[in-house]
MMTF fields as JSON, N, C-alpha, C and O atoms, coordinates in Angstrom:
{
  "mmtfVersion": "1.0.0",
  "mmtfProducer": "UNKNOWN",
  "numBonds": 303,
  "numAtoms": 304,
  "numGroups": 76,
  "numChains": 1,
  "numModels": 1,
  "chainsPerModel": [1],
  "groupsPerChain": [76],
  "chainIdList": ["A"],
  "bondAtomList": [4, 2, 8, 6, 12, 10, 16, 14, 20, 18, 24, 22, 28, 26, 32, 30, 36, 34, 40, 38, 44, 42, 48, 46, 52, 50, 56, 54, 60, 58, 64, 62, 68, 66, 72, 70, 76, 74, 80, 78, 84, 82, 88, 86, 92, 90, 96, 94, 100, 98, 104, 102, 108, 106, 112, 110, 116, 114, 120, 118, 124, 122, 128, 126, 132, 130, 136, 134, 140, 138, 144, 142, 148, 146, 152, 150, 156, 154, 160, 158, 164, 162, 168, 166, 172, 170, 176, 174, 180, 178, 184, 182, 188, 186, 192, 190, 196, 194, 200, 198, 204, 202, 208, 206, 212, 210, 216, 214, 220, 218, 224, 222, 228, 226, 232, 230, 236, 234, 240, 238, 244, 242, 248, 246, 252, 250, 256, 254, 260, 258, 264, 262, 268, 266, 272, 270, 276, 274, 280, 278, 284, 282, 288, 286, 292, 290, 296, 294, 300, 298],
  "bondOrderList": [1, 1, 1, 1, 1, 1, 1, 1, 1, 1, 1, 1, 1, 1, 1, 1, 1, 1, 1, 1, 1, 1, 1, 1, 1, 1, 1, 1, 1, 1, 1, 1, 1, 1, 1, 1, 1, 1, 1, 1, 1, 1, 1, 1, 1, 1, 1, 1, 1, 1, 1, 1, 1, 1, 1, 1, 1, 1, 1, 1, 1, 1, 1, 1, 1, 1, 1, 1, 1, 1, 1, 1, 1, 1, 1],
  "groupList": [{"groupName": "MET", "atomNameList": ["N", "CA", "C", "O"], "elementList": ["N", "C", "C", "O"], "formalChargeList": [0, 0, 0, 0], "bondAtomList": [1, 0, 2, 1, 3, 2], "bondOrderList": [1, 1, 2], "singleLetterCode": "M", "chemCompType": "L-PEPTIDE LINKING"}, {"groupName": "ALA", "atomNameList": ["N", "CA", "C", "O"], "elementList": ["N", "C", "C", "O"], "formalChargeList": [0, 0, 0, 0], "bondAtomList": [1, 0, 2, 1, 3, 2], "bondOrderList": [1, 1, 2], "singleLetterCode": "A", "chemCompType": "L-PEPTIDE LINKING"}, {"groupName": "LYS", "atomNameList": ["N", "CA", "C", "O"], "elementList": ["N", "C", "C", "O"], "formalChargeList": [0, 0, 0, 0], "bondAtomList": [1, 0, 2, 1, 3, 2], "bondOrderList": [1, 1, 2], "singleLetterCode": "K", "chemCompType": "L-PEPTIDE LINKING"}, {"groupName": "ARG", "atomNameList": ["N", "CA", "C", "O"], "elementList": ["N", "C", "C", "O"], "formalChargeList": [0, 0, 0, 0], "bondAtomList": [1, 0, 2, 1, 3, 2], "bondOrderList": [1, 1, 2], "singleLetterCode": "R", "chemCompType": "L-PEPTIDE LINKING"}, {"groupName": "TYR", "atomNameList": ["N", "CA", "C", "O"], "elementList": ["N", "C", "C", "O"], "formalChargeList": [0, 0, 0, 0], "bondAtomList": [1, 0, 2, 1, 3, 2], "bondOrderList": [1, 1, 2], "singleLetterCode": "Y", "chemCompType": "L-PEPTIDE LINKING"}, {"groupName": "SER", "atomNameList": ["N", "CA", "C", "O"], "elementList": ["N", "C", "C", "O"], "formalChargeList": [0, 0, 0, 0], "bondAtomList": [1, 0, 2, 1, 3, 2], "bondOrderList": [1, 1, 2], "singleLetterCode": "S", "chemCompType": "L-PEPTIDE LINKING"}, {"groupName": "GLY", "atomNameList": ["N", "CA", "C", "O"], "elementList": ["N", "C", "C", "O"], "formalChargeList": [0, 0, 0, 0], "bondAtomList": [1, 0, 2, 1, 3, 2], "bondOrderList": [1, 1, 2], "singleLetterCode": "G", "chemCompType": "PEPTIDE LINKING"}, {"groupName": "VAL", "atomNameList": ["N", "CA", "C", "O"], "elementList": ["N", "C", "C", "O"], "formalChargeList": [0, 0, 0, 0], "bondAtomList": [1, 0, 2, 1, 3, 2], "bondOrderList": [1, 1, 2], "singleLetterCode": "V", "chemCompType": "L-PEPTIDE LINKING"}, {"groupName": "THR", "atomNameList": ["N", "CA", "C", "O"], "elementList": ["N", "C", "C", "O"], "formalChargeList": [0, 0, 0, 0], "bondAtomList": [1, 0, 2, 1, 3, 2], "bondOrderList": [1, 1, 2], "singleLetterCode": "T", "chemCompType": "L-PEPTIDE LINKING"}, {"groupName": "LEU", "atomNameList": ["N", "CA", "C", "O"], "elementList": ["N", "C", "C", "O"], "formalChargeList": [0, 0, 0, 0], "bondAtomList": [1, 0, 2, 1, 3, 2], "bondOrderList": [1, 1, 2], "singleLetterCode": "L", "chemCompType": "L-PEPTIDE LINKING"}, {"groupName": "GLN", "atomNameList": ["N", "CA", "C", "O"], "elementList": ["N", "C", "C", "O"], "formalChargeList": [0, 0, 0, 0], "bondAtomList": [1, 0, 2, 1, 3, 2], "bondOrderList": [1, 1, 2], "singleLetterCode": "Q", "chemCompType": "L-PEPTIDE LINKING"}, {"groupName": "ILE", "atomNameList": ["N", "CA", "C", "O"], "elementList": ["N", "C", "C", "O"], "formalChargeList": [0, 0, 0, 0], "bondAtomList": [1, 0, 2, 1, 3, 2], "bondOrderList": [1, 1, 2], "singleLetterCode": "I", "chemCompType": "L-PEPTIDE LINKING"}, {"groupName": "GLU", "atomNameList": ["N", "CA", "C", "O"], "elementList": ["N", "C", "C", "O"], "formalChargeList": [0, 0, 0, 0], "bondAtomList": [1, 0, 2, 1, 3, 2], "bondOrderList": [1, 1, 2], "singleLetterCode": "E", "chemCompType": "L-PEPTIDE LINKING"}, {"groupName": "PRO", "atomNameList": ["N", "CA", "C", "O"], "elementList": ["N", "C", "C", "O"], "formalChargeList": [0, 0, 0, 0], "bondAtomList": [1, 0, 2, 1, 3, 2], "bondOrderList": [1, 1, 2], "singleLetterCode": "P", "chemCompType": "L-PEPTIDE LINKING"}],
  "groupTypeList": [0, 1, 2, 2, 1, 2, 2, 3, 3, 4, 5, 2, 6, 1, 5, 2, 2, 7, 6, 3, 1, 0, 2, 2, 3, 2, 5, 6, 8, 9, 3, 5, 6, 3, 5, 6, 2, 2, 7, 2, 5, 3, 2, 10, 1, 11, 1, 11, 6, 9, 5, 12, 1, 3, 3, 1, 6, 1, 2, 7, 13, 2, 2, 6, 5, 2, 2, 3, 5, 2, 2, 5, 5, 3, 2, 5],
  "groupIdList": [1, 2, 3, 4, 5, 6, 7, 8, 9, 10, 11, 12, 13, 14, 15, 16, 17, 18, 19, 20, 21, 22, 23, 24, 25, 26, 27, 28, 29, 30, 31, 32, 33, 34, 35, 36, 37, 38, 39, 40, 41, 42, 43, 44, 45, 46, 47, 48, 49, 50, 51, 52, 53, 54, 55, 56, 57, 58, 59, 60, 61, 62, 63, 64, 65, 66, 67, 68, 69, 70, 71, 72, 73, 74, 75, 76],
  "secStructList": [7, 7, 7, 7, 7, 7, 7, 7, 1, 1, 7, 6, 6, 2, 2, 2, 2, 2, 2, 2, 2, 2, 2, 2, 2, 2, 2, 6, 7, 7, 7, 7, 1, 1, 1, 7, 7, 7, 7, 7, 7, 1, 2, 2, 2, 2, 2, 2, 2, 2, 6, 2, 2, 2, 2, 6, 6, 7, 1, 7, 7, 7, 6, 6, 2, 2, 2, 2, 2, 2, 2, 6, 6, 1, 7, 7],
  "xCoordList": [0.175, 0.502, 1.58, 1.005, 2.659, 3.576, 4.261, 5.418, 3.477, 3.736, 4.954, 5.613, 5.197, 6.555, 6.549, 5.512, 8.114, 7.949, 8.396, 8.127, 8.76, 7.71, 9.759, 10.306, 10.111, 11.228, 11.34, 10.509, 12.77, 12.631, 12.799, 13.146, 12.349, 12.753, 13.662, 14.621, 13.028, 14.323, 14.474, 13.476, 15.832, 16.971, 16.162, 15.608, 16.494, 16.453, 17.003, 16.404, 17.907, 18.718, 17.969, 18.466, 17.332, 17.249, 15.413, 14.924, 14.946, 13.263, 14.459, 15.161, 14.727, 15.195, 15.612, 15.187, 16.456, 16.602, 15.704, 15.872, 14.392, 12.95, 12.5, 11.526, 12.311, 11.415, 12.276, 11.712, 13.301, 14.496, 13.682, 13.152, 14.052, 12.862, 12.222, 12.185, 10.78, 9.497, 9.897, 9.833, 10.467, 10.626, 10.542, 9.676, 12.003, 12.206, 11.351, 11.382, 10.462, 10.03, 8.827, 8.51, 8.263, 6.828, 7.301, 6.559, 8.973, 9.41, 9.972, 10.347, 10.075, 10.07, 11.646, 11.858, 12.898, 13.584, 14.695, 15.748, 14.104, 14.043, 14.652, 14.793, 14.773, 15.238, 16.449, 17.607, 15.939, 16.81, 18.131, 19.038, 17.851, 19.845, 20.209, 20.755, 20.434, 20.718, 20.412, 21.117, 18.202, 18.754, 18.219, 18.297, 17.623, 17.492, 16.762, 16.63, 16.267, 14.184, 13.372, 13.275, 13.049, 11.644, 11.028, 10.221, 10.974, 10.444, 9.168, 9.211, 8.092, 7.325, 6.119, 5.185, 6.319, 5.602, 6.005, 6.917, 5.202, 5.427, 6.665, 7.762, 6.229, 6.951, 8.329, 9.265, 8.449, 9.697, 10.915, 12.132, 9.675, 10.616, 11.136, 11.992, 10.284, 10.737, 12.225, 13.443, 11.351, 12.994, 14.489, 15.612, 13.725, 15.724, 15.322, 14.784, 15.499, 15.484, 16.515, 17.614, 15.509, 16.383, 17.18, 18.019, 17.719, 18.858, 19.836, 20.864, 19.722, 20.551, 21.34, 22.166, 19.832, 19.765, 20.775, 20.852, 21.394, 21.77, 22.871, 23.827, 22.77, 24.929, 25.601, 26.74, 24.7, 25.281, 25.254, 24.853, 25.522, 25.309, 23.863, 24.216, 22.299, 21.841, 20.739, 20.246, 20.323, 19.843, 18.315, 17.226, 18.261, 17.701, 17.912, 19.002, 16.098, 16.648, 16.954, 16.825, 17.647, 18.039, 17.2, 16.302, 16.881, 16.062, 15.309, 15.87, 13.647, 13.463, 12.743, 11.783, 13.065, 13.361, 11.234, 10.676, 10.832, 9.189, 8.912, 9.841, 8.457, 8.443, 8.8, 8.084, 10.746, 10.753, 10.587, 10.696, 10.323, 9.921, 8.041, 7.63, 7.456, 6.17, 6.214, 5.204, 7.648, 6.946, 7.284, 6.714, 8.767, 8.64, 7.733, 7.554, 6.846, 5.389, 4.554, 4.019, 4.723, 2.561, 4.067, 4.044, 5.091, 5.757, 5.398, 4.255, 5.541, 5.319, 3.934, 3.863],
  "yCoordList": [2.331, 3.211, 2.557, 1.876, 2.495, 2.109, 2.452, 2.836, 2.349, 3.014, 3.358, 2.525, 4.592, 5.791, 4.882, 4.218, 4.282, 4.284, 4.838, 6.038, 4.518, 5.927, 5.189, 4.086, 6.401, 5.87, 5.793, 6.294, 4.921, 3.669, 4.423, 5.217, 4.266, 5.179, 4.442, 4.755, 3.173, 2.093, 1.142, 0.525, 0.377, -0.175, -2.01, -2.453, -2.396, -4.306, -4.733, -5.551, -4.154, -4.693, -3.616, -3.924, -2.894, -2.253, -3.408, -4.165, -3.368, -4.149, -5.426, -5.041, -6.407, -7.631, -7.118, -7.777, -5.903, -5.851, -6.171, -6.922, -5.294, -4.516, -5.971, -5.767, -7.306, -7.957, -9.39, -10.122, -9.387, -9.959, -10.253, -11.242, -8.391, -7.716, -8.124, -8.66, -7.962, -8.39, -9.651, -9.656, -11.226, -12.083, -12.302, -12.773, -11.664, -11.903, -11.333, -11.49, -10.575, -9.737, -11.029, -11.576, -11.248, -12.217, -13.82, -14.618, -13.986, -15.131, -14.688, -15.58, -13.625, -12.752, -13.569, -14.505, -12.681, -12.779, -10.903, -10.423, -10.711, -9.391, -8.671, -8.981, -8.096, -7.145, -6.483, -6.816, -5.505, -3.678, -3.546, -4.262, -1.795, -2.324, -1.724, -0.93, -1.323, -0.871, -1.582, -2.464, -1.238, -2.219, -4.068, -5.059, -4.065, -5.24, -5.861, -7.049, -4.882, -5.871, -6.399, -6.005, -7.193, -8.071, -6.881, -6.233, -6.4, -5.855, -6.118, -6.574, -5.406, -5.358, -4.914, -5.393, -4.093, -2.938, -3.487, -4.314, -2.995, -3.266, -2.377, -2.848, -0.761, 0.146, -0.014, 0.226, -0.372, -0.864, -1.694, -1.684, -2.702, -3.622, -3.639, -4.351, -2.512, -1.892, -0.567, -0.746, 0.701, 1.323, 0.817, 1.214, -0.822, -1.238, -2.282, -3.378, -2.01, -3.136, -1.858, -1.972, -0.777, 0.308, 0.472, 0.402, 0.789, 1.383, 0.548, 1.093, -0.995, -2.17, -2.451, -3.008, -1.167, -0.821, 0.426, 0.487, 1.219, 2.443, 1.822, 1.512, 1.728, 0.784, 0.445, 0.855, -0.716, -1.484, -0.571, -1.099, 0.58, 1.139, 0.856, 0.877, 0.613, 0.646, 1.585, 1.61, 2.517, 3.449, 3.615, 3.639, 3.717, 4.646, 5.888, 6.326, 7.351, 7.871, 7.998, 7.136, 10.024, 9.992, 10.136, 10.741, 9.814, 9.724, 11.006, 11.955, 10.826, 12.216, 12.521, 13.223, 11.982, 13.123, 13.614, 14.473, 12.124, 13.071, 13.806, 14.605, 14.081, 15.212, 16.662, 17.622, 16.186, 17.43, 18.45, 19.583, 17.258, 17.92, 18.492, 18.883, 18.43, 18.334, 19.586, 20.249, 19.868, 21.09, 22.132, 23.222, 21.561, 23.23, 23.002, 22.788, 22.79, 22.997, 23.831, 24.25, 23.958, 24.232, 25.766, 25.961, 26.628, 27.478, 27.462, 27.008, 27.578, 27.93, 28.452, 28.746],
  "zCoordList": [-17.122, -16.223, -15.363, -14.514, -15.257, -13.814, -13.064, -13.235, -11.784, -10.391, -9.586, -8.964, -9.638, -9.186, -8.465, -8.465, -7.193, -6.793, -5.112, -5.045, -4.287, -2.902, -2.175, -2.19, -1.74, -1.653, -0.196, 0.562, 0.32, 2.013, 1.887, 1.013, 3.714, 4.743, 5.496, 6.2, 5.119, 5.752, 5.521, 5.151, 5.584, 4.512, 5.137, 6.143, 4.068, 3.767, 5.605, 6.304, 5.93, 6.818, 8.011, 9.094, 8.129, 9.979, 9.255, 10.095, 8.305, 9.024, 9.419, 10.354, 9.075, 9.353, 11.288, 12.238, 11.431, 12.975, 13.986, 14.947, 13.553, 13.827, 13.529, 14.253, 13.109, 13.085, 14.159, 14.973, 13.885, 14.758, 16.618, 17.124, 17.306, 18.166, 18.538, 19.646, 17.074, 17.413, 17.905, 19.135, 17.208, 17.407, 19.123, 19.86, 19.373, 20.861, 21.682, 22.903, 21.018, 22.342, 22.666, 23.722, 21.003, 21.819, 22.476, 23.048, 22.139, 22.971, 24.27, 25.031, 24.594, 25.952, 26.219, 26.991, 25.063, 25.779, 25.653, 26.073, 25.225, 24.818, 26.33, 27.513, 25.871, 27.397, 27.455, 27.199, 27.836, 27.462, 27.811, 28.234, 27.335, 27.969, 28.7, 27.933, 29.698, 31.32, 31.948, 32.438, 32.271, 33.764, 33.169, 33.895, 31.457, 31.258, 32.005, 32.302, 32.299, 32.392, 30.808, 29.646, 31.415, 29.994, 28.62, 29.287, 27.479, 28.009, 26.389, 25.247, 27.422, 26.258, 25.83, 25.186, 26.242, 24.578, 23.532, 23.532, 22.201, 21.415, 20.847, 20.548, 20.735, 20.645, 21.047, 20.285, 22.103, 22.676, 22.144, 22.329, 21.106, 20.53, 19.169, 18.644, 18.639, 16.903, 18.209, 18.223, 19.152, 18.52, 18.888, 18.577, 20.132, 20.228, 19.095, 19.255, 18.567, 16.851, 15.643, 15.1, 15.644, 15.345, 15.661, 14.763, 16.921, 17.497, 16.995, 16.593, 16.911, 16.274, 14.628, 13.904, 14.94, 13.296, 12.652, 11.425, 13.319, 13.471, 13.807, 13.096, 14.441, 14.945, 14.031, 13.808, 13.079, 11.944, 10.916, 9.879, 10.802, 10.39, 8.888, 7.709, 9.309, 7.769, 8.18, 9.307, 6.956, 6.255, 7.536, 6.963, 9.097, 9.166, 9.168, 8.8, 9.922, 10.04, 11.543, 12.412, 11.723, 13.202, 13.867, 13.281, 15.209, 15.98, 16.575, 17.122, 16.325, 15.86, 15.31, 15.629, 14.123, 12.843, 12.093, 11.41, 13.007, 12.364, 13.464, 13.348, 14.249, 15.63, 14.567, 14.28, 14.013, 14.368, 12.43, 11.962, 12.064, 10.87, 10.603, 9.51, 11.456, 11.992, 13.092, 13.325, 13.822, 14.188, 13.444, 13.387, 12.549, 11.399, 10.903, 12.101, 10.33, 10.098, 9.584, 8.558, 11.497, 11.919, 11.443, 10.227, 12.135, 12.531, 10.862, 10.924, 10.074, 8.81, 8.19, 6.997]
}
């Protein structure tokens, strides 16, 4: 039996951007937008990578799409 392929949530380009942001965080050169402070959080590094991917036009879901889907399923 062949396995059914899952629908990709993120594109390959998006995962590359996130990987690059994670490497920068580990080396200590990743900085946040306005304040320019050093990013220490893993989650923040992922968020920066995804926002860069969005700007580049990669396939990335909209901000907070996971939270919205959970709220709508609770109501029904």
